[in-house]
């Protein structure tokens, strides 16, 4: 079956002329038509665009101008502006928004020759950890239809797990690539802040947002990250320096690798079955030549409150652009300008998005700025410094991605703060702008669990090396839910 | 920390998001819970800690002040809810 091949095998068959990109793309479109109605992982499917791009890829494969990823289909999170395609951010606000240009990531992956299958479902405006806040309804976890796929890139993780796309783009502001990757048993990496251009990615919290690849294996993610990152002057925070070859270190030995294990990541609240999976995975990495050292992240618990001040504060500013005037939802018969703003936004945004805008506006308002916003920025530095101190003793840090495997749909929707606290292991990494990866490491209560690997700035190639070496001696990343294999 | 009706109205105005009368109670309840989370920060001593706005300590990049974008107003205004004569329409602001 085509969809059970690795991307490497697909690429070899495409280059050898054994299959065409049109055949491969059509195969995925057929699977989407068959399985997506029950999973709801796609907001929009783009068969015509996909097949047109596949034909172009086949031409390149024939005339010798094809690269490694040419002809491999891809699904883009519905946060990436895609020229001529609805780009909704899973919000009613943008239900009518046909993007007039491509995000830089989309431009680069088009250039690589990857046919676009469609746009994946997510938490509205990427604000959530379960993909339940989508205007288009929740995505289901392919491993268990009662479970959430995680979020906010839940649709992206689900399409990989269910073989409805071989590769997908995600974004990660507080864990939105790594947590769904963990919940769906796939590989995902959030690169160092500034590695991937944010141009054309619908903004949530600009000092945290970063895009990255989602796929079955670390090797595939390395190829995709190579294709999607370069300096882009249209993003003022995109780093100018030359990008490393993220696949260069894949085959390096892990002999001598120093793995920091923070006691704070194995404390109260961690599901014992998840803990066992993580400890077993670290033991496996030790067998490959690594040694572990205890490290400390004493301010870990400050990360969640700090993030939930700063990210909403940035969101309240970023989302002020939705005014019912230039694009997006507009209320009927506004009686004056303020009524236009207030009703368009009240009607267009869902509950969680409104909550974060309101909280953010409050945290920035007169009288609270020092107590909330500046205080949170000071805590951000303390959390950041914990990591830089730890990295003096180790090369990378390992621990769980989330305290539990995927929770049930509806389980946390009534209490926003219980959802926030589930991000306690991923958020600190975003506060410091560090790269972080989730790789499949086993199962707890029948649901997938990912190993979280975090490194200093610009250590992506090392993280992917660790992922690839781990995946040479384990097969967790090759396991698929039975009904989608 | 509990917030009341008048504060919800204040925040609604700050955020430019209408909150209907029958939603006030629910909104204030959930916002109060989030603000409780924020209160945890106050117990931490942050004297002498420099606020961190951004992951990288780099200077803002500047560019040459020249026109790089071409006029695309037709394409960009196609997604606008209401336009006329290349302009965006809003309710009357000046009497």
Coordinates of C-alpha atoms in Angstrom, one line a residue:
Chain A
X1 CA 0.0 0.0 0.0
X2 CA 1.4 3.4 -1.0
X3 CA 0.4 5.2 2.2
X4 CA 2.4 2.8 4.4
X5 CA 5.6 3.6 2.6
X6 CA 8.1 6.0 4.2
X7 CA 8.7 9.3 2.5
X8 CA 12.1 8.0 1.6
X9 CA 10.6 5.0 -0.2
X10 CA 8.0 7.1 -1.9
X11 CA 10.7 9.5 -3.1
X12 CA 12.8 6.6 -4.4
X13 CA 9.8 5.2 -6.3
X14 CA 8.9 8.6 -7.8
X15 CA 12.5 9.1 -9.0
X16 CA 12.7 5.6 -10.4
X17 CA 9.5 6.1 -12.3
X18 CA 7.7 3.3 -10.5
X19 CA 4.9 5.6 -9.4
X20 CA 3.8 9.1 -10.4
X21 CA 3.0 11.9 -8.1
X22 CA -0.5 12.0 -9.7
X23 CA -1.0 8.4 -8.6
X24 CA 0.3 9.1 -5.1
X25 CA -1.7 12.3 -4.7
X26 CA -4.9 10.6 -6.0
X27 CA -4.4 7.8 -3.6
X28 CA -4.3 10.2 -0.7
X29 CA -7.3 12.2 -2.0
X30 CA -9.2 8.9 -2.2
X31 CA -8.2 8.1 1.4
X32 CA -9.3 11.6 2.6
X33 CA -12.7 11.1 0.9
X34 CA -13.1 7.8 2.6
X35 CA -11.8 8.5 6.1
X36 CA -11.9 12.2 6.8
X37 CA -15.7 12.4 7.4
X38 CA -15.2 10.5 10.6
X39 CA -11.9 12.2 11.7
X40 CA -12.7 15.8 10.6
X41 CA -9.0 16.5 10.3
X42 CA -9.3 18.6 7.2
X43 CA -11.1 22.0 7.0
X44 CA -10.6 22.2 3.2
X45 CA -9.5 19.6 0.7
X46 CA -8.0 20.9 -2.6
X47 CA -8.1 18.1 -5.1
X48 CA -7.8 20.3 -8.2
X49 CA -4.8 22.2 -6.8
X50 CA -3.2 18.9 -5.6
X51 CA -3.5 17.2 -8.9
X52 CA -2.3 20.2 -10.9
X53 CA 0.8 20.4 -8.6
X54 CA 1.3 16.7 -8.9
X55 CA 1.3 16.9 -12.7
X56 CA 3.9 19.7 -12.4
X57 CA 6.0 17.5 -10.0
X58 CA 5.8 14.6 -12.5
X59 CA 7.2 16.9 -15.2
X60 CA 10.1 17.8 -12.9
X61 CA 10.7 14.1 -12.0
X62 CA 10.9 13.4 -15.7
X63 CA 13.1 16.3 -16.7
X64 CA 15.6 15.9 -13.9
X65 CA 14.8 19.0 -11.9
X66 CA 13.1 17.2 -9.0
X67 CA 14.4 17.3 -5.5
X68 CA 14.0 14.9 -2.6
X69 CA 10.5 16.0 -1.7
X70 CA 9.2 16.7 -5.2
X71 CA 5.9 14.9 -5.8
X72 CA 5.3 14.1 -2.1
X73 CA 1.9 15.4 -1.1
X74 CA 1.5 17.6 2.0
X75 CA -1.2 19.1 4.2
X76 CA -0.9 22.6 5.5
X77 CA -2.3 23.7 8.8
X78 CA -5.2 26.2 8.1
X79 CA -3.1 28.9 9.7
X80 CA -0.8 29.2 6.7
X81 CA -2.1 31.6 4.1
X82 CA -2.4 29.8 0.8
X83 CA -3.0 31.9 -2.3
X84 CA -6.5 31.3 -3.7
X85 CA -7.5 28.8 -1.0
X86 CA -9.7 29.4 2.0
X87 CA -7.5 30.1 5.1
X88 CA -9.8 30.1 8.1
X89 CA -7.6 29.5 11.1
X90 CA -10.6 27.3 12.1
X91 CA -12.5 30.5 12.9
X92 CA -15.9 31.8 11.9
X93 CA -14.1 35.1 11.6
X94 CA -12.2 33.9 8.6
X95 CA -14.7 31.4 7.2
X96 CA -15.0 33.6 4.1
X97 CA -11.3 34.5 3.8
X98 CA -9.6 33.4 0.6
X99 CA -6.0 34.2 1.1
X100 CA -4.6 36.6 -1.5
X101 CA -1.0 35.4 -1.1
X102 CA 1.1 32.5 0.1
X103 CA 2.9 32.2 3.5
X104 CA 6.6 32.0 3.0
X105 CA 6.5 28.4 4.2
X106 CA 3.9 27.6 1.5
X107 CA 6.0 29.3 -1.1
X108 CA 9.1 27.3 -0.2
X109 CA 7.2 23.9 -0.1
X110 CA 5.5 24.7 -3.4
X111 CA 9.0 25.4 -4.8
X112 CA 10.1 22.0 -3.4
X113 CA 7.3 20.5 -5.5
X114 CA 4.9 19.2 -2.8
X115 CA 1.3 19.0 -4.0
X116 CA -1.1 20.6 -1.5
X117 CA -3.8 18.1 -0.4
X118 CA -5.7 20.6 1.7
X119 CA -5.8 22.6 5.0
X120 CA -5.9 20.9 8.3
X121 CA -8.2 21.6 11.3
X122 CA -6.9 23.2 14.5
X123 CA -7.9 25.1 17.6
X124 CA -9.4 28.4 16.6
X125 CA -6.5 30.8 16.0
X126 CA -4.2 28.1 17.4
X127 CA -5.5 28.9 20.9
X128 CA -5.9 25.5 22.5
X129 CA -4.5 22.1 23.3
X130 CA -7.2 19.8 21.9
X131 CA -8.4 21.1 18.5
X132 CA -11.9 21.2 20.1
X133 CA -12.3 24.9 19.8
X134 CA -12.4 24.8 15.9
X135 CA -15.5 26.5 14.4
X136 CA -15.7 23.3 12.2
X137 CA -16.0 20.9 15.1
X138 CA -13.4 18.8 16.9
X139 CA -10.9 16.5 15.1
X140 CA -10.8 13.0 16.4
X141 CA -7.7 11.0 17.4
X142 CA -7.1 8.2 14.8
X143 CA -5.9 5.9 17.7
X144 CA -9.2 6.3 19.6
X145 CA -12.1 8.3 18.2
X146 CA -13.2 9.3 21.7
X147 CA -9.9 11.0 22.3
X148 CA -8.7 14.4 21.2
X149 CA -5.7 14.6 18.8
X150 CA -4.1 17.3 20.9
X151 CA -3.7 20.9 19.6
X152 CA -3.5 23.3 18.3
X153 CA -2.0 21.4 15.3
X154 CA -4.4 18.5 15.9
X155 CA -5.6 18.1 12.4
X156 CA -2.0 18.0 11.1
X157 CA -1.1 15.2 13.6
X158 CA -4.2 13.2 12.9
X159 CA -3.7 13.3 9.1
X160 CA -0.2 11.8 9.6
X161 CA -1.4 9.2 12.1
X162 CA -4.3 8.1 9.8
X163 CA -2.2 8.2 6.6
X164 CA -4.3 11.0 5.1
X165 CA -1.0 12.8 4.2
X166 CA 2.6 11.7 4.4
X167 CA 3.8 15.2 5.7
X168 CA 2.2 18.2 7.3
X169 CA 3.1 21.7 8.5
X170 CA 2.3 22.8 12.0
X171 CA 2.9 25.7 14.2
X172 CA 3.9 25.8 17.9
X173 CA 3.3 28.7 20.2
X174 CA 3.1 26.8 23.5
X175 CA 3.4 23.2 22.4
X176 CA 1.1 23.1 19.4
X177 CA 3.4 20.8 17.3
X178 CA 4.8 18.6 20.1
X179 CA 1.7 17.9 22.1
X180 CA -0.4 16.7 19.2
X181 CA 2.6 14.8 17.8
X182 CA 2.8 13.0 21.2
X183 CA -1.0 12.4 21.3
X184 CA -1.1 10.9 17.8
X185 CA 2.2 8.9 17.9
X186 CA 4.1 10.9 15.2
X187 CA 7.3 13.0 15.0
X188 CA 7.2 16.8 15.2
X189 CA 9.8 19.5 15.8
X190 CA 9.5 23.1 16.8
X191 CA 12.7 24.8 15.6
X192 CA 14.5 27.6 17.4
X193 CA 12.5 30.8 17.3
X194 CA 13.4 32.8 14.1
X195 CA 14.4 29.7 12.1
X196 CA 11.2 29.6 9.9
X197 CA 9.6 32.7 8.5
X198 CA 6.3 33.8 10.1
X199 CA 5.3 35.7 7.0
X200 CA 1.8 34.7 6.1
X201 CA 1.2 32.6 9.2
X202 CA -1.8 34.0 10.9
X203 CA -0.4 35.6 14.0
X204 CA -1.3 34.5 17.6
X205 CA 1.6 35.4 19.9
X206 CA 4.5 36.8 17.7
X207 CA 7.3 36.3 20.2
X208 CA 6.5 32.6 20.5
X209 CA 5.0 31.5 17.2
X210 CA 7.2 29.2 15.2
X211 CA 6.4 26.7 12.4
X212 CA 7.8 23.2 11.9
X213 CA 7.4 19.9 10.2
X214 CA 5.2 17.0 11.2
X215 CA 5.8 13.5 9.8
X216 CA 6.3 9.9 10.8
X217 CA 10.0 9.9 11.3
X218 CA 12.8 12.3 12.4
X219 CA 14.6 11.8 9.1
X220 CA 11.5 13.0 7.2
X221 CA 11.1 16.0 9.5
X222 CA 14.8 16.9 8.9
X223 CA 14.2 17.0 5.1
X224 CA 11.1 19.0 5.4
X225 CA 12.7 21.5 7.8
X226 CA 15.5 21.9 5.3
X227 CA 12.9 22.8 2.7
X228 CA 10.8 25.2 4.8
X229 CA 13.4 27.4 6.4
X230 CA 15.5 30.2 5.0
X231 CA 16.0 33.8 5.8
X232 CA 13.0 35.9 4.8
X233 CA 13.2 39.7 5.1
X234 CA 9.4 39.9 5.3
X235 CA 9.5 38.5 8.8
X236 CA 11.3 41.1 11.0
X237 CA 12.3 38.4 13.5
X238 CA 13.5 35.8 11.0
X239 CA 17.2 35.2 11.7
X240 CA 19.6 36.3 9.0
X241 CA 22.2 33.7 9.6
X242 CA 22.8 30.7 7.3
X243 CA 20.6 27.7 8.1
X244 CA 22.4 24.5 9.0
X245 CA 21.7 21.3 7.0
X246 CA 19.3 19.8 9.5
X247 CA 19.8 16.3 8.0
X248 CA 23.6 16.4 8.3
X249 CA 23.9 14.8 11.7
X250 CA 21.2 12.1 11.3
X251 CA 23.6 9.2 11.2
X252 CA 26.0 10.4 13.9
X253 CA 26.5 8.1 16.8
X254 CA 25.0 9.1 20.2
X255 CA 28.2 8.0 22.0
X256 CA 29.1 10.5 24.6
X257 CA 25.7 12.4 24.4
X258 CA 24.8 14.0 27.8
X259 CA 21.1 13.8 28.5
X260 CA 19.8 16.1 31.2
X261 CA 16.8 14.7 33.1
X262 CA 15.0 17.3 35.2
X263 CA 13.4 16.0 38.4
X264 CA 10.7 18.7 37.9
X265 CA 9.5 17.0 34.8
X266 CA 8.8 13.7 36.7
X267 CA 6.9 15.1 39.6
X268 CA 3.3 15.2 40.8
X269 CA 0.6 15.0 38.2
X270 CA 2.6 12.9 35.7
X271 CA 0.7 9.7 34.7
X272 CA 2.7 6.7 36.0
X273 CA 2.3 4.9 32.7
X274 CA 3.6 7.9 30.8
X275 CA 6.5 8.1 33.2
X276 CA 7.4 4.5 32.5
X277 CA 7.3 5.1 28.7
X278 CA 9.6 8.1 29.1
X279 CA 12.0 6.3 31.4
X280 CA 12.2 3.3 29.1
X281 CA 12.9 5.5 26.1
X282 CA 15.7 7.3 28.0
X283 CA 17.1 3.9 28.9
X284 CA 17.0 3.0 25.2
X285 CA 19.0 6.2 24.4
X286 CA 21.5 5.3 27.1
X287 CA 22.0 1.9 25.3
X288 CA 23.0 3.9 22.2
X289 CA 25.9 5.4 24.2
X290 CA 24.4 8.4 25.9
X291 CA 24.7 9.1 29.6
X292 CA 22.2 10.9 31.8
X293 CA 22.8 13.7 34.3
X294 CA 20.3 15.1 36.8
X295 CA 19.5 18.8 36.0
X296 CA 17.1 21.2 37.6
X297 CA 14.5 23.6 36.2
X298 CA 13.4 25.1 39.5
X299 CA 11.1 27.7 37.9
X300 CA 9.1 25.3 35.8
X301 CA 5.8 26.1 37.5
X302 CA 6.1 29.8 36.7
X303 CA 6.0 29.1 33.0
X304 CA 2.3 28.5 32.6
X305 CA 1.1 31.7 34.3
X306 CA 3.8 33.7 32.6
X307 CA 2.8 32.3 29.2
X308 CA -0.9 32.8 29.8
X309 CA -0.3 36.5 30.4
X310 CA 2.2 37.1 27.6
X311 CA 0.6 35.1 24.8
X312 CA -2.9 36.6 25.3
X313 CA -1.3 40.1 25.6
X314 CA 0.4 39.6 22.2
X315 CA -2.8 38.1 20.9
X316 CA -4.9 41.0 22.0
X317 CA -2.7 43.2 19.9
X318 CA -2.4 40.8 16.9
X319 CA -6.1 40.1 16.7
X320 CA -7.1 43.8 16.8
X321 CA -6.8 43.5 13.0
X322 CA -10.2 41.7 12.9
X323 CA -12.4 44.8 12.7
X324 CA -15.0 43.8 10.2
X325 CA -13.6 46.3 7.7
X326 CA -10.8 44.9 5.6
X327 CA -11.4 41.2 5.7
X328 CA -13.2 38.5 7.8
X329 CA -16.7 38.5 9.4
X330 CA -18.7 41.7 9.5
X331 CA -21.9 42.0 11.5
X332 CA -25.2 43.0 9.9
X333 CA -26.3 46.6 9.9
X334 CA -23.8 48.2 12.3
X335 CA -25.2 51.4 13.8
X336 CA -21.8 53.0 14.3
X337 CA -18.1 52.2 14.1
X338 CA -17.8 50.9 17.7
X339 CA -20.9 48.7 17.1
X340 CA -19.3 47.3 13.9
X341 CA -16.1 46.4 15.8
X342 CA -17.8 45.0 18.9
X343 CA -20.5 42.9 17.2
X344 CA -18.3 41.7 14.4
X345 CA -15.7 40.4 16.9
X346 CA -18.3 39.0 19.3
X347 CA -20.0 37.1 16.4
X348 CA -16.8 36.1 14.6
X349 CA -14.6 34.8 17.5
X350 CA -15.3 31.7 19.6
X351 CA -15.3 31.6 23.4
X352 CA -11.6 30.8 24.0
X353 CA -10.3 33.3 21.6
X354 CA -12.5 36.0 23.1
X355 CA -11.3 35.0 26.6
X356 CA -7.6 35.3 25.6
X357 CA -8.1 38.7 23.9
X358 CA -9.9 40.0 26.9
X359 CA -7.4 38.6 29.4
X360 CA -4.6 40.1 27.2
X361 CA -6.2 43.5 26.9
X362 CA -6.7 43.5 30.7
X363 CA -3.1 42.5 31.4
X364 CA -1.9 45.4 29.3
X365 CA -4.3 47.9 30.7
X366 CA -3.4 50.9 32.9
X367 CA -2.8 49.8 36.5
X368 CA -2.1 46.1 35.6
X369 CA 0.8 46.4 33.2
X370 CA 3.5 46.1 35.8
X371 CA 1.8 43.5 38.0
X372 CA 0.9 41.2 35.1
X373 CA 2.7 41.9 31.9
X374 CA 6.2 43.1 33.2
X375 CA 6.0 40.5 36.0
X376 CA 5.3 37.8 33.4
X377 CA 8.3 39.0 31.3
X378 CA 10.6 38.7 34.3
X379 CA 9.4 35.2 35.0
X380 CA 10.0 34.4 31.3
X381 CA 13.6 35.3 31.8
X382 CA 13.9 33.1 34.9
X383 CA 12.5 30.1 33.1
X384 CA 14.8 30.8 30.1
X385 CA 17.8 31.0 32.4
X386 CA 16.9 27.7 34.0
X387 CA 17.4 26.0 30.6
X388 CA 20.6 27.8 29.8
X389 CA 22.0 26.9 33.2
X390 CA 20.9 23.2 32.6
X391 CA 22.6 23.2 29.1
X392 CA 25.9 23.9 30.8
X393 CA 25.7 20.4 32.2
X394 CA 24.1 18.5 29.3
X395 CA 23.6 18.6 25.5
X396 CA 19.8 18.0 25.6
X397 CA 17.0 17.7 28.1
X398 CA 14.5 14.8 27.9
X399 CA 11.2 14.3 29.6
X400 CA 7.5 13.9 28.8
X401 CA 5.7 16.2 26.3
X402 CA 2.4 16.1 28.3
X403 CA 1.5 14.7 31.8
X404 CA -1.1 12.3 30.3
X405 CA -1.8 10.6 27.0
X406 CA -4.6 12.1 24.9
X407 CA -7.6 13.0 27.0
X408 CA -11.2 12.4 26.0
X409 CA -13.2 14.8 23.8
X410 CA -15.1 17.1 26.1
X411 CA -13.1 16.3 29.2
X412 CA -11.4 19.7 29.7
X413 CA -13.6 22.1 27.8
X414 CA -15.5 23.4 30.8
X415 CA -12.4 24.6 32.7
X416 CA -10.0 26.6 30.6
X417 CA -7.3 26.6 33.3
X418 CA -7.2 22.7 33.5
X419 CA -6.4 22.8 29.7
X420 CA -3.7 25.4 30.3
X421 CA -2.0 23.4 32.9
X422 CA -1.7 20.4 30.6
X423 CA 0.9 22.5 28.7
X424 CA 3.3 22.6 31.6
X425 CA 6.2 20.7 29.9
X426 CA 6.0 22.4 26.5
X427 CA 5.4 26.1 27.4
X428 CA 8.8 26.6 29.1
X429 CA 10.5 25.7 25.8
X430 CA 8.6 28.4 23.9
X431 CA 9.4 31.0 26.6
X432 CA 13.1 30.5 25.9
X433 CA 12.7 30.1 22.1
X434 CA 14.5 26.7 22.3
X435 CA 13.9 23.9 19.8
X436 CA 11.9 21.0 21.0
X437 CA 10.9 17.7 19.4
X438 CA 8.4 14.9 20.2
X439 CA 9.1 11.4 19.0
X440 CA 6.9 8.4 19.4
X441 CA 8.1 6.4 22.4
X442 CA 5.3 4.0 23.3
X443 CA 1.7 3.8 24.6
X444 CA 0.0 4.5 27.9
X445 CA -3.6 3.2 28.4
X446 CA -3.6 2.3 24.7
X447 CA -2.8 5.9 23.6
X448 CA 0.5 7.1 22.1
X449 CA 3.1 8.9 24.2
X450 CA 5.9 11.1 22.8
X451 CA 9.4 11.6 24.2
X452 CA 10.2 15.3 24.5
X453 CA 13.7 16.3 23.5
X454 CA 14.8 19.9 24.1
X455 CA 18.1 21.5 23.1
X456 CA 19.9 24.9 23.2
X457 CA 19.2 27.4 20.4
X458 CA 20.1 26.0 17.0
X459 CA 20.5 22.4 18.0
X460 CA 17.8 21.1 15.6
X461 CA 20.2 18.8 13.8
X462 CA 21.3 17.3 17.1
X463 CA 17.6 16.7 18.1
X464 CA 16.8 15.1 14.8
X465 CA 20.0 13.0 15.0
X466 CA 18.8 11.7 18.4
X467 CA 15.3 11.0 16.9
X468 CA 16.7 9.2 13.9
X469 CA 19.1 7.0 16.0
X470 CA 16.2 6.2 18.4
X471 CA 14.0 5.3 15.4
X472 CA 16.7 2.9 14.1
X473 CA 16.3 0.7 17.2
X474 CA 12.6 1.2 17.9
X475 CA 9.5 0.9 15.7
X476 CA 7.0 3.2 17.6
X477 CA 7.1 5.7 14.7
X478 CA 6.1 2.9 12.3
X479 CA 3.0 1.8 14.2
X480 CA -0.3 2.8 12.8
X481 CA -3.9 2.6 14.0
X482 CA -5.3 -0.6 12.5
X483 CA -8.2 0.8 10.7
X484 CA -6.0 3.4 8.9
X485 CA -3.0 1.2 8.1
Chain B
X1 CA -9.5 37.1 42.3
X2 CA -13.1 37.7 41.3
X3 CA -14.2 40.3 38.8
X4 CA -17.7 41.8 38.6
X5 CA -20.1 43.1 36.0
X6 CA -18.5 46.6 35.8
X7 CA -15.1 45.1 35.2
X8 CA -16.4 42.8 32.5
X9 CA -17.9 45.8 30.8
X10 CA -14.6 47.6 31.0
X11 CA -12.7 44.6 29.5
X12 CA -15.3 44.3 26.8
X13 CA -14.6 47.9 25.8
X14 CA -10.8 47.4 25.9
X15 CA -11.1 44.3 23.8
X16 CA -13.8 45.7 21.5
X17 CA -15.8 42.6 22.0
X18 CA -19.5 42.8 22.8
X19 CA -20.6 40.8 25.9
X20 CA -24.3 40.2 26.0
X21 CA -26.0 40.7 29.4
X22 CA -26.8 37.0 29.7
X23 CA -23.2 36.1 29.2
X24 CA -21.7 38.4 31.8
X25 CA -21.8 35.9 34.6
X26 CA -20.2 33.1 32.7
X27 CA -17.5 35.4 31.3
X28 CA -16.7 36.8 34.7
X29 CA -16.5 33.3 36.2
X30 CA -14.0 32.0 33.6
X31 CA -11.9 35.2 33.5
X32 CA -11.7 35.1 37.3
X33 CA -10.2 31.6 37.1
X34 CA -7.6 32.7 34.6
X35 CA -6.7 35.7 36.8
X36 CA -6.3 33.4 39.8
X37 CA -3.7 31.6 37.8
X38 CA -1.9 35.0 37.3
X39 CA -2.0 35.7 41.0
X40 CA 0.5 32.8 41.5
X41 CA 3.1 35.0 39.9
X42 CA 2.9 37.6 42.7
X43 CA 4.5 35.3 45.2
X44 CA 7.7 35.2 43.3
X45 CA 10.5 37.6 44.0
X46 CA 11.7 39.0 40.7
X47 CA 13.8 41.9 42.0
X48 CA 16.6 42.6 39.7
X49 CA 15.4 40.3 36.9
X50 CA 15.3 42.1 33.6
X51 CA 12.0 41.6 31.7
X52 CA 12.4 39.3 28.6
X53 CA 10.5 40.4 25.6
X54 CA 12.0 38.2 23.0
X55 CA 13.9 34.9 22.8
X56 CA 16.9 36.4 20.9
X57 CA 19.0 39.3 22.0
X58 CA 19.4 40.9 18.6
X59 CA 18.9 44.4 17.2
X60 CA 15.9 45.1 15.0
X61 CA 16.8 44.7 11.4
X62 CA 16.3 47.8 9.2
X63 CA 15.8 48.1 5.5
X64 CA 16.4 50.7 2.9
X65 CA 13.4 53.1 2.7
X66 CA 12.3 52.3 -0.8
X67 CA 9.1 51.0 -2.4
X68 CA 9.2 47.2 -2.7
X69 CA 5.5 46.3 -3.0
X70 CA 3.4 46.8 -6.1
X71 CA -0.2 48.0 -6.0
X72 CA -2.4 45.0 -5.4
X73 CA -5.5 46.8 -4.0
X74 CA -7.9 44.9 -6.3
X75 CA -6.7 41.5 -5.1
X76 CA -6.5 42.6 -1.5
X77 CA -9.9 44.3 -1.5
X78 CA -11.6 41.3 -3.0
X79 CA -11.7 39.8 0.5
X80 CA -13.2 43.0 2.1
X81 CA -16.8 42.8 3.3
X82 CA -17.8 46.2 1.8
X83 CA -15.9 48.5 -0.6
X84 CA -16.8 51.3 -3.1
X85 CA -14.5 53.2 -5.4
X86 CA -11.4 51.3 -4.1
X87 CA -12.3 52.4 -0.5
X88 CA -13.4 50.4 2.5
X89 CA -16.9 51.2 3.7
X90 CA -17.6 51.8 7.4
X91 CA -20.6 53.3 9.2
X92 CA -20.7 57.1 9.1
X93 CA -18.1 58.5 11.6
X94 CA -18.4 62.3 11.0
X95 CA -21.9 63.9 11.0

